[in-house]
Coordinates of C-alpha atoms in Angstrom, one line a residue:
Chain C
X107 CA -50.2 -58.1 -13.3
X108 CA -48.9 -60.3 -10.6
X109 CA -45.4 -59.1 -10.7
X110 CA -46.5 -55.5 -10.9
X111 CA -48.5 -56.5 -7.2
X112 CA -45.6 -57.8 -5.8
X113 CA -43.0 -55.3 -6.7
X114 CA -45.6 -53.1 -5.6
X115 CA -45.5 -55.4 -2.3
X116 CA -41.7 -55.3 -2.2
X117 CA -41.6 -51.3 -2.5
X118 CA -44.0 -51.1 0.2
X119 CA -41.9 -53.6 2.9
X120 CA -38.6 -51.9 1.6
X121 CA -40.5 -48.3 2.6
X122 CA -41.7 -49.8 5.7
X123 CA -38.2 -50.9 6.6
X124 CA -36.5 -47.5 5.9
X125 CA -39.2 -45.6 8.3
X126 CA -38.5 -47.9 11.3
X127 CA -34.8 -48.0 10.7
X128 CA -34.3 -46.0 13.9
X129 CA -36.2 -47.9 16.3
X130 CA -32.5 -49.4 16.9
X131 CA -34.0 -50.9 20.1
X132 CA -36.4 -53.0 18.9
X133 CA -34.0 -54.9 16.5
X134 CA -30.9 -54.5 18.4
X135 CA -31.1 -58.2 19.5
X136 CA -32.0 -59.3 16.5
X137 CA -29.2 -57.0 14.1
X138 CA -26.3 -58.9 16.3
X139 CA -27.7 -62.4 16.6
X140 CA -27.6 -61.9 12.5
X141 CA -24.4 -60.7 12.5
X142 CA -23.3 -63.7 13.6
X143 CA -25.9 -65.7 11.0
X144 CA -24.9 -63.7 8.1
X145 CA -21.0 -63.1 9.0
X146 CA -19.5 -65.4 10.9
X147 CA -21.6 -68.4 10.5
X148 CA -20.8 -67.8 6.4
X149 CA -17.2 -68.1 6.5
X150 CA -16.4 -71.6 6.5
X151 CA -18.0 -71.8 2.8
X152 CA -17.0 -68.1 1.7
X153 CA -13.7 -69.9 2.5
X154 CA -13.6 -73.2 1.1
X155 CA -15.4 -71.1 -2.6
X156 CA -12.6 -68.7 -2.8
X157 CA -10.1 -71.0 -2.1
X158 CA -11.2 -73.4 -5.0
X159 CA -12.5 -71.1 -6.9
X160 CA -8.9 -69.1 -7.2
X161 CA -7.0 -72.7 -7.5
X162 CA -9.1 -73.6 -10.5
X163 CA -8.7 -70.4 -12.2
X164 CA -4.8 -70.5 -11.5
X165 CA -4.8 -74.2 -12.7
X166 CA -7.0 -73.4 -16.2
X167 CA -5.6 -70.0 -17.1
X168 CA -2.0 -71.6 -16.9
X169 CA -3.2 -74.1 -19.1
X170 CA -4.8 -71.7 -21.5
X171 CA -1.6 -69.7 -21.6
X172 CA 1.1 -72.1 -21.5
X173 CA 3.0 -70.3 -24.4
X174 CA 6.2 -68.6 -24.2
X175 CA 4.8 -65.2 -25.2
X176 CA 3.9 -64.3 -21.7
X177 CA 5.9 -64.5 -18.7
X178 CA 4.3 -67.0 -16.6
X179 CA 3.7 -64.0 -13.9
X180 CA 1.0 -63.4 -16.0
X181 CA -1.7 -65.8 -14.7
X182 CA -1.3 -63.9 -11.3
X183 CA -2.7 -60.4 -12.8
X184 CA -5.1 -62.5 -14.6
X185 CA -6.2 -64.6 -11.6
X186 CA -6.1 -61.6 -9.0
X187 CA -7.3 -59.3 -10.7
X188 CA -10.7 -61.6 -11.9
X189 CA -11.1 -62.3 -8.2
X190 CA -11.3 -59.0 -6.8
X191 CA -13.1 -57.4 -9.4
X192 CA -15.7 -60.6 -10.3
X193 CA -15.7 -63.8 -8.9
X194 CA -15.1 -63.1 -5.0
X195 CA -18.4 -61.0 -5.2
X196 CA -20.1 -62.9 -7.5
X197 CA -20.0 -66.7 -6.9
X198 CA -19.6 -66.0 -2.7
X199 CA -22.9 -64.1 -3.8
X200 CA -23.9 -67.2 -5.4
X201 CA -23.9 -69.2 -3.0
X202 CA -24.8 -66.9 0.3
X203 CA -28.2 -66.5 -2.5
X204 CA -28.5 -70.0 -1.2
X205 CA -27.4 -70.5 2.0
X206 CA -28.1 -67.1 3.3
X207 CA -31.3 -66.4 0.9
X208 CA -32.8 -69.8 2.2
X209 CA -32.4 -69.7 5.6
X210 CA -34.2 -66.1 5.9
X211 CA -37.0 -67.0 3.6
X212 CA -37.4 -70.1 5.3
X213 CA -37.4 -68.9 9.0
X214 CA -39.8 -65.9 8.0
X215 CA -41.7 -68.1 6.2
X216 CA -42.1 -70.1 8.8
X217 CA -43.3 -67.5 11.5
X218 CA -45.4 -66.5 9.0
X219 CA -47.4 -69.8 8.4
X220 CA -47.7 -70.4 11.8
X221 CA -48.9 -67.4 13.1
X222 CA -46.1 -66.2 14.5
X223 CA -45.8 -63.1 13.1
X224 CA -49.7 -62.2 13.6
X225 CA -48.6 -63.0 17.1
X226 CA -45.8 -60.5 17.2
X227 CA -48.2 -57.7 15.2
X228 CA -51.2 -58.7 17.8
X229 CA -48.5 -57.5 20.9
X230 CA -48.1 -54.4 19.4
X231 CA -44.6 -55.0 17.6
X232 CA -44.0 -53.7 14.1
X233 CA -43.0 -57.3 12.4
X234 CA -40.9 -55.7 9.7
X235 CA -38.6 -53.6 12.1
X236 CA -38.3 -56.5 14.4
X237 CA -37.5 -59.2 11.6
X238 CA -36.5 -57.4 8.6
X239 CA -34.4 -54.4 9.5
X240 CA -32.0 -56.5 11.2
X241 CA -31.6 -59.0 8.1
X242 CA -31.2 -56.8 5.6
X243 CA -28.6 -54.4 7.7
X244 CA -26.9 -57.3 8.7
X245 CA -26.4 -58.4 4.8
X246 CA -25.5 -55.1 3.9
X247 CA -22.8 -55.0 6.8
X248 CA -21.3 -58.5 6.4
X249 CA -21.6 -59.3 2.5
X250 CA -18.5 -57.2 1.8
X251 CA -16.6 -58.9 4.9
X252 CA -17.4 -61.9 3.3
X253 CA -16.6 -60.9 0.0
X254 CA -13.0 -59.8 1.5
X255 CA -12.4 -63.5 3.3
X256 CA -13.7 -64.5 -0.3
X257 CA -10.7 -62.6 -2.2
X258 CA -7.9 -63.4 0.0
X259 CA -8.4 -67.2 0.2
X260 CA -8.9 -66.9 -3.8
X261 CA -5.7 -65.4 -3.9
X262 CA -4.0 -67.9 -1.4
X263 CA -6.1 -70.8 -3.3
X264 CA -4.3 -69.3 -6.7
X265 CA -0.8 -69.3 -5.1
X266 CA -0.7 -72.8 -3.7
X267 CA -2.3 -74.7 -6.6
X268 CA 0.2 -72.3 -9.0
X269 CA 3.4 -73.4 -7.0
X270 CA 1.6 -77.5 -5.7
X271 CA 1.7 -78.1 -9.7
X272 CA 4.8 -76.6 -10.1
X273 CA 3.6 -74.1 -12.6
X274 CA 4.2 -70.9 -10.9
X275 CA 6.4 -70.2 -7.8
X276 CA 4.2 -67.9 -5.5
X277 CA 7.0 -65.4 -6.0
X278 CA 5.8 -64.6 -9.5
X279 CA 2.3 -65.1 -8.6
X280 CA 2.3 -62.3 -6.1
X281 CA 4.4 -60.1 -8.3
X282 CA 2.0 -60.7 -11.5
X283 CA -1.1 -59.6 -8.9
X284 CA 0.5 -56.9 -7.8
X285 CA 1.4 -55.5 -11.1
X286 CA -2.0 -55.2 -11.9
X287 CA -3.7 -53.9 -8.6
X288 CA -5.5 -51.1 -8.4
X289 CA -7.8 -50.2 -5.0
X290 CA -10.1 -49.2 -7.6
X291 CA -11.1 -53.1 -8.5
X292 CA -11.3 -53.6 -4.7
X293 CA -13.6 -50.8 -4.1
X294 CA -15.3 -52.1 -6.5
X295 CA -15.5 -55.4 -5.2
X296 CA -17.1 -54.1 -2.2
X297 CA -19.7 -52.6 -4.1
X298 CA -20.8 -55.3 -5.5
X299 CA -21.3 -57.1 -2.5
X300 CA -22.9 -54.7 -0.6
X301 CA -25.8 -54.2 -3.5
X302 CA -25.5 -58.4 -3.5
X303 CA -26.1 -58.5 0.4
X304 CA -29.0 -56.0 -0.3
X305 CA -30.5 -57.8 -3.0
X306 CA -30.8 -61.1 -0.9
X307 CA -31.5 -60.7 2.1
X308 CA -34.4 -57.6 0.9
X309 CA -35.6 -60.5 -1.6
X310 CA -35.6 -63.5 0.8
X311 CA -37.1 -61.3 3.5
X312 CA -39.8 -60.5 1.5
X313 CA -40.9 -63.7 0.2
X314 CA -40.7 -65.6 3.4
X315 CA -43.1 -62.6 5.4
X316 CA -45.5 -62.7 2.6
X317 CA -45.5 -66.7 2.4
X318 CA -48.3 -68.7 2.7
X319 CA -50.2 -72.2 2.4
X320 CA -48.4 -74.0 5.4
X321 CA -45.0 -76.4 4.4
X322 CA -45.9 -76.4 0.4
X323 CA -45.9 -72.6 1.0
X324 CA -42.5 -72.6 2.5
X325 CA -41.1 -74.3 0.5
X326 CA -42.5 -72.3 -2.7
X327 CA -41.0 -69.3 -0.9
X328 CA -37.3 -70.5 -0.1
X329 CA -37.3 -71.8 -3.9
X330 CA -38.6 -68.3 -5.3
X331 CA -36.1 -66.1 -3.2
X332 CA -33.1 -68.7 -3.9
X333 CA -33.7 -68.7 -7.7
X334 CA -34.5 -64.8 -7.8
X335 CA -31.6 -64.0 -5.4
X336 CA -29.3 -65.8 -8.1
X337 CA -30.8 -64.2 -10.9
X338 CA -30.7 -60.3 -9.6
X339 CA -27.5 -61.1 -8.2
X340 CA -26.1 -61.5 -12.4
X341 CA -28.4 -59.1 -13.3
X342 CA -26.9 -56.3 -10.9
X343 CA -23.7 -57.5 -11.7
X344 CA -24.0 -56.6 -15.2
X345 CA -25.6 -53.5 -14.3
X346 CA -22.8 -52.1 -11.9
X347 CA -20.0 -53.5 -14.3
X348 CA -21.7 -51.1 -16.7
X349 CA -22.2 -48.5 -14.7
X350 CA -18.8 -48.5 -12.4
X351 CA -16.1 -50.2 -14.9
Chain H
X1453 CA -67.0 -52.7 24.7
X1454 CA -66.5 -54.0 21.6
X1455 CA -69.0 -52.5 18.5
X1456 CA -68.8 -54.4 15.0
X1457 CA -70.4 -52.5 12.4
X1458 CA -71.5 -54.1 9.0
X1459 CA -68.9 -55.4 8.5
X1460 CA -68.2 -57.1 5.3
X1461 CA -64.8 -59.2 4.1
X1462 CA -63.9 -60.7 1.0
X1463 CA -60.4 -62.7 -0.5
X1464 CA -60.9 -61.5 -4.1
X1465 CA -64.1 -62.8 -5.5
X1466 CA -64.7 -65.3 -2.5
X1467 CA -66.9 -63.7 0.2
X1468 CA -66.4 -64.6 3.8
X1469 CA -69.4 -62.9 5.2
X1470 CA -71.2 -59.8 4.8
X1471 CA -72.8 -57.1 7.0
X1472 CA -71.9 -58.3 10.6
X1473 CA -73.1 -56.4 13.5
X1474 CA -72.8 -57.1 17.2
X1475 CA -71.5 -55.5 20.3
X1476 CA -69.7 -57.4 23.1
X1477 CA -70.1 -55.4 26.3
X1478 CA -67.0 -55.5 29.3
X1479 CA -66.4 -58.3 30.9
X1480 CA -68.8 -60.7 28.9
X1481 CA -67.4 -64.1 27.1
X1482 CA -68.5 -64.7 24.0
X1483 CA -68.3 -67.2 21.8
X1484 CA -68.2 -66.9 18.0
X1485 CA -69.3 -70.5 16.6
X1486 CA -69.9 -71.7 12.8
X1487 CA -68.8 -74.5 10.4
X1488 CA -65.2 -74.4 9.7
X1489 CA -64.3 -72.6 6.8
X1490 CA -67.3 -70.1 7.9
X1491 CA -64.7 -67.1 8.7
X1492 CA -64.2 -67.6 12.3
X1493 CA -60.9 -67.2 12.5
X1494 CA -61.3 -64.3 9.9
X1495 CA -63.4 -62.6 12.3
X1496 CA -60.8 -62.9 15.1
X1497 CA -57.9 -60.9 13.1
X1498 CA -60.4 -58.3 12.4
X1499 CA -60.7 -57.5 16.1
X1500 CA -57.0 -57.1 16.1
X1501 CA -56.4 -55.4 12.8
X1502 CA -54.5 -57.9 12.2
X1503 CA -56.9 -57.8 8.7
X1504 CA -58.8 -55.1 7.6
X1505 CA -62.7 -55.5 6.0
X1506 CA -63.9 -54.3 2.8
X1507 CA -66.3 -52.5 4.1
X1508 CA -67.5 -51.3 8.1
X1509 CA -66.4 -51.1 11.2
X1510 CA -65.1 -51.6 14.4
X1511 CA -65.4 -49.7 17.5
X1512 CA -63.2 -50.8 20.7
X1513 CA -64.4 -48.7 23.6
X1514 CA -65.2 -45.8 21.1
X1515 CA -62.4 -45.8 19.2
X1516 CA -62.7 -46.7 15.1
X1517 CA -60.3 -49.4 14.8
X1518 CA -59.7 -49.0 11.5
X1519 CA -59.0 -45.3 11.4
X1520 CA -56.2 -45.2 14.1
X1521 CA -52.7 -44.5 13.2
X1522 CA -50.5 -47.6 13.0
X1523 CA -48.7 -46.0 16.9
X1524 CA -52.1 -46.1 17.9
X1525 CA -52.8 -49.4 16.6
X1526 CA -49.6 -50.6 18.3
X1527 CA -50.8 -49.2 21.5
X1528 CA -54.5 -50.5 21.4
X1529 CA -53.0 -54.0 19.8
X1530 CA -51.2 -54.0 23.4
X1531 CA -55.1 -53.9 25.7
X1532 CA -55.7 -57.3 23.7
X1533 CA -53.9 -60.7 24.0
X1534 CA -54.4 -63.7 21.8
X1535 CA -54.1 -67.5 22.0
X1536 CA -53.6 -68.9 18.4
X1537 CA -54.9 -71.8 17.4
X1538 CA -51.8 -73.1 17.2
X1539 CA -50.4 -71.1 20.1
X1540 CA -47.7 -69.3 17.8
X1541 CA -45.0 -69.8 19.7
X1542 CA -41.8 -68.4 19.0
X1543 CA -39.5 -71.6 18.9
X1544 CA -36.1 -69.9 18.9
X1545 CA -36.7 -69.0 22.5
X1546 CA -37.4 -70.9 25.5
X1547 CA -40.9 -70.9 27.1
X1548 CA -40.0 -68.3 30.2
X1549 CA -38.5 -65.8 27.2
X1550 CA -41.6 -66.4 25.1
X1551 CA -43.9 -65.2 28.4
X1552 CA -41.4 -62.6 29.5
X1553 CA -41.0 -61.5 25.7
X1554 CA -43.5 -58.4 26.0
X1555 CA -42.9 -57.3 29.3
X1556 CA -38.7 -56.8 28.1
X1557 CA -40.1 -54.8 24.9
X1558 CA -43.0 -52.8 26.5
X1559 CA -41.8 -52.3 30.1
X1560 CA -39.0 -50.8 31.9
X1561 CA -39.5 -53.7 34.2
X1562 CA -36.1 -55.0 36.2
X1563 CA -35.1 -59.0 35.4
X1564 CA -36.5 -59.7 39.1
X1565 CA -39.7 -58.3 38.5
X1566 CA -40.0 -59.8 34.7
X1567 CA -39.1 -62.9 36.6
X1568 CA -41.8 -63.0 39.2
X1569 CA -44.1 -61.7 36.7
X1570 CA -43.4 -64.9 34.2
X1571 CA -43.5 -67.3 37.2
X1572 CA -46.9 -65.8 38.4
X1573 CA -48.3 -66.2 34.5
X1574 CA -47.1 -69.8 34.9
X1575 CA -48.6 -70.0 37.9
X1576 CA -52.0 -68.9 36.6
X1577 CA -52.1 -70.9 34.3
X1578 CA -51.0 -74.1 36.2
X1579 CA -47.3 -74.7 34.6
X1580 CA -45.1 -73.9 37.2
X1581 CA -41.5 -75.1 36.3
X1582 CA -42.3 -75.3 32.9
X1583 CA -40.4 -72.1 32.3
X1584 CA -37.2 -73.3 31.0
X1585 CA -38.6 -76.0 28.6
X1586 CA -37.8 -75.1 25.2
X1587 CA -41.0 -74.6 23.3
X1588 CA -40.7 -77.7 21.0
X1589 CA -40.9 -80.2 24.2
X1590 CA -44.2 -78.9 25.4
X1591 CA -47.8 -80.7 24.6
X1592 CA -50.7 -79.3 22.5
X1593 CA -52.2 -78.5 25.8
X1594 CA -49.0 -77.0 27.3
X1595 CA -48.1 -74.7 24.6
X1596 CA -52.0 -73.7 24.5
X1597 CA -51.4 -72.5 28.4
X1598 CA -47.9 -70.9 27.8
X1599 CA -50.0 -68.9 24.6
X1600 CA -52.6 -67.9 27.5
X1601 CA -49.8 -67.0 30.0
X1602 CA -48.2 -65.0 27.1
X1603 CA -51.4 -63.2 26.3
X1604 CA -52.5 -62.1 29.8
X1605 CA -48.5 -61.0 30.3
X1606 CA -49.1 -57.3 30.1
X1607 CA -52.9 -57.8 31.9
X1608 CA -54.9 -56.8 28.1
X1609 CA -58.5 -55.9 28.8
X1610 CA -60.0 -58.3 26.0
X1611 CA -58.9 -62.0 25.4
X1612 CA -59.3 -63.5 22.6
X1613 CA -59.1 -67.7 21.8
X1614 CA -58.6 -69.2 18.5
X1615 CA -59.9 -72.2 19.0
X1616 CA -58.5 -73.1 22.2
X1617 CA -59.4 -76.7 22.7
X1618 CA -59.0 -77.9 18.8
X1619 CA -56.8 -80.7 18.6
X1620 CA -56.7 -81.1 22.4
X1621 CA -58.4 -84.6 24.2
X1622 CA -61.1 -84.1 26.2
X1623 CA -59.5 -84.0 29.5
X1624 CA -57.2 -81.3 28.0
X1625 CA -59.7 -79.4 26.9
X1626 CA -62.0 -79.2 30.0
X1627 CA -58.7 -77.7 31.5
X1628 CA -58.7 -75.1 28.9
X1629 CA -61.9 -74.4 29.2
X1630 CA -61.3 -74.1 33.4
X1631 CA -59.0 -71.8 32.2
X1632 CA -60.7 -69.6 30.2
X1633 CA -63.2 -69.2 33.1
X1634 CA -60.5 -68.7 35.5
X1635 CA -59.0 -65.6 33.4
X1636 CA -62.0 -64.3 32.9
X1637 CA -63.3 -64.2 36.7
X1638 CA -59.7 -63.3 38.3
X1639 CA -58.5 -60.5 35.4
X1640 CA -62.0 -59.3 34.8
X1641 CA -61.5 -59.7 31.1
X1642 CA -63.6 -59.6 28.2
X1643 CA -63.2 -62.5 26.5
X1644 CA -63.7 -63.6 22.8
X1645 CA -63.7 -67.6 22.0
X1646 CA -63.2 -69.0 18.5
X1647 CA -65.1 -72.6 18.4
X1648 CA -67.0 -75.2 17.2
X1649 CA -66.8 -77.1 20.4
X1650 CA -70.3 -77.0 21.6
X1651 CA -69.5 -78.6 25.0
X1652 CA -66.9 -75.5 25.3
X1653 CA -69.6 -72.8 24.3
X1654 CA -71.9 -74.3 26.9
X1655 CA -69.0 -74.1 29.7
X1656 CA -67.4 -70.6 29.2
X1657 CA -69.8 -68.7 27.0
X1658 CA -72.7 -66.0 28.3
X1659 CA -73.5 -64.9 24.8
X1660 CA -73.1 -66.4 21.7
X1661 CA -72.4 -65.5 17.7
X1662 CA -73.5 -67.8 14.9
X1663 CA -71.9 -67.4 11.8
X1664 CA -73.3 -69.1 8.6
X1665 CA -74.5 -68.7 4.8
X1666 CA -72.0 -65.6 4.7
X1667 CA -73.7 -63.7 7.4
X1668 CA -74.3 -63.5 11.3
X1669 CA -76.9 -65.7 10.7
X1670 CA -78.0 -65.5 15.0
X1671 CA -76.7 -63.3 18.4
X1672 CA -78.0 -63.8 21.9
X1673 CA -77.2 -65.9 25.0
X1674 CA -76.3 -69.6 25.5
X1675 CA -79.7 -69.8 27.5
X1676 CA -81.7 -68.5 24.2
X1677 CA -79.3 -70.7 22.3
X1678 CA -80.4 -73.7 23.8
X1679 CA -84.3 -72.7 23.7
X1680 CA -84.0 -71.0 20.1
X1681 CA -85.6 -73.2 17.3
X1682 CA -83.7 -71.2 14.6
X1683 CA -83.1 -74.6 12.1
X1684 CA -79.4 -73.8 11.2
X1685 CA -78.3 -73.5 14.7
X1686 CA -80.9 -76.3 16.2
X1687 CA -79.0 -78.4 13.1
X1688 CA -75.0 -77.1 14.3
X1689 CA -75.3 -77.4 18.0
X1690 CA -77.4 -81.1 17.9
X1691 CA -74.6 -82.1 15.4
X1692 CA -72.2 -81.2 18.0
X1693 CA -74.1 -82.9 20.6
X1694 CA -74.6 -85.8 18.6
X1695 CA -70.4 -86.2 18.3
X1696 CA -70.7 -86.1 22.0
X1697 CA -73.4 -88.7 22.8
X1698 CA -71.4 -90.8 20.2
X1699 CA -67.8 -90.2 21.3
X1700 CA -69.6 -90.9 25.2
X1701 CA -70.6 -94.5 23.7
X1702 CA -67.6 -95.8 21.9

């Protein structure tokens, strides 16, 4: 009964959103100081993810494949082509669940519990086009940036390990990527990420403006919207993989 | 003037009160006292919409509150200004932008006249130069004033105080209470105080609302106040005074 209420809650802050969208004014402010939150604030650990994240995939699938029934160019379609399709969106979703996820249900949460938002209702703003408009457009604009910084430092984090170890010159990395490219699998990528940026900043948004019961309530809030942004971020996964691929 | 019309609120099976009337006529202060936990505060957001009843009324200068259109509600939110009890002040901003944040949203004022507008609101309320503090420096009774200076910023025709002395020392709170009186005279506004500091009710209040057992339990002035022999509020308000005489001694 509960969950039915607040996807019921949800719908109706998602609805409320979409009317206001065009107040463009109000959030203007607010949409570029999130840009900046969101974007550019994320890629220092989009960067340092992809970048590990490609190397240990380089390092492991040479390891798994270290036969002489594939050329060794191999592990580069294998590794590319699992970074732009999966783990670019999917662990940089990860982990903007928490970083991004957090701060916004923590900050609205926040406002919420200490008035601050009854303040901003009581002056005759609408709340939701002032703070959640901007958040969620902002996620929905810079998620597949980030998932792009995410995918090339994968790639560059897959080329250096490969030729660091000595396992595969970058040469034959780049030509076993580019083998198996298609814009497709980026497209797809972006995708992804854009339903991912949706998906967390809507759900973090709406858990810290409905938050209450002072720091306790907080914190149950940026817990709630951390773990759920994690867990719709898989479950939309699977759903677009089944849907797109 | 303000009409309340049996009104009646619950949070699920827990009623806050039930069947509250009253009017509050222009330019009167009232005060809305009660034990804490009694729906004060409850009452407050009602006047702003800011909650809605179960059942009844409000009527602000005619209009039903609760049937207006949520533009319209923006725009009558806009002839009201309210101090929090915690001021709710927006702490990613500095304490001029949190006065001047209204006037750049609902003005087409220019940044010299926002300026001398913010500076006058300071002024008012005695904080000149505090304007570029950030809001996390400032004092209980600082941020109280700044939440006042915010409030009268686009000149509303009703104030209204959640408990504006709470937490404050008594020095503090005499100045809020100056300060209250002050708006009131200067802006000819009709003012609406959240307490249960009887010493506060006595200084700025002409009428007074007692809320108790789930009900506006008794209305009328602070003169009748003092002379009524009604036991729950004879048993509140010498409670109060008690706290004083005892606070005076130690």
């Amino acid at each position: 009964m509960d969950s039915i209420k607040q996807f019921g809650q949800y719908s109706l802050l998602l609805y409320q959103a979409l009317r206001s969208v065009t107040e463009f004014s109000t959030y203007r402010k607010n949409l570029f100081s999130e840009f900046v939150k969101i974007g550019y604030e994320s890629i220092p650990i989009i960067m340092l993810t992809g970048f590990f994240t490609g190397a240990v995939l380089t390092l492991q699938t040479a390891y798994q494949l270290d036969t002489d029934l594939y050329p060794v160019s191999i592990v580069g379609s294998i590794v590319g082509q699992s970074i732009v399709i999966e783990l670019a969106a999917v662990i940089g979703g990860l982990v903007l669940a928490g970083k991004v996820g957090a701060r916004i249900s923590t900050e609205l949460g926040t406002m919420r519990v200490s008035e601050q938002i009854d303040a901003l209702e009581s002056m005759g703003f609408n709340s939701v086009t002032f703070l959640v408009v901007p958040r969620v457009l902002a996620g929905l604009c810079m998620f597949p940036v980030l998932y792009v910084v995410a995918a090339t430092t994968g790639i560059v984090g897959g080329i250096l390990a490969g030729s660091l170890d000595g396992i595969l010159p970058s040469a034959e990395f780049m030509q076993g990527a580019r083998q198996f490219f298609y814009p497709e699998d980026v497209i797809f990528g972006v995708v992804k990420s854009f339903v991912f940026g949706f998906v967390i900043t809507s759900i973090s948004c709406f858990k810290g403006y409905f938050a209450f019961g002072g720091a306790e309530g907080v914190g149950n809030a940026t817990t709630q919207a951390t773990v759920l942004g994690c867990i719709y971020v898989l479950l939309a996964d699977f759903v677009l993989a089944a849907l797109l691929l | 003037m303000i009409e309340i019309k049996n009104l009646t609120k619950s949070f699920g099976n827990h009623l806050i009160w039930e069947d509250v009337s009253f009017k509050i006529q222009d330019g009167e202060t009232l005060a809305i006292i009660g034990k804490s936990g009694c729906g004060k505060s409850v009452m407050l957001k009602h006047l702003n919409a800011l909650l809605y009843p179960d059942s009844g009324k409000i009527f602000i200068d005619g209009s039903d509150l609760f049937c207006l259109s949520y533009s319209e509600l923006r725009k009558m939110r806009q002839r009201f200004g309210i101090l929090f009890q915690g001021a709710a002040l927006f702490d990613s901003i500095s304490t001029f932008e949190n006065i001047a944040f209204p006037l750049r949203y609902f003005t087409d004022q220019s940044e010299d006249e926002i300026h001398a507008n913010v500076e006058e609101a300071l002024e008012m309320v005695n904080l000149v130069g505090a304007g570029e503090k950030p809001t996390s420096s400032l004092s209980g009774g600082m941020r109280k004033r700044v939440g006042v200076a915010r409030a009268i910023i686009l000149k509303p025709q009703y104030l209204l105080y959640d408990e504006p002395t709470s937490g404050l020392d008594p020095q503090t709170s005499e100045e809020i209470n100056e300060l209250i009186i002050h708006m009131a005279d200067s802006l000819d506004i009709t003012s609406i105080v959240i307490t249960h500091d009887m010493h506060s009710v006595l200084t700025i209040a002409e009428k007074v609302a007692f809320l108790d057992e789930k009900k506006l339990s008794w209305f009328g002035t602070v003169e009748e106040m003092q002379d009524s022999d009604y036991e729950p509020l004879v048993d509140f308000t010498t409670a109060s005074e008690y706290q004083i005489t005892k606070s005076e001694k130690l």
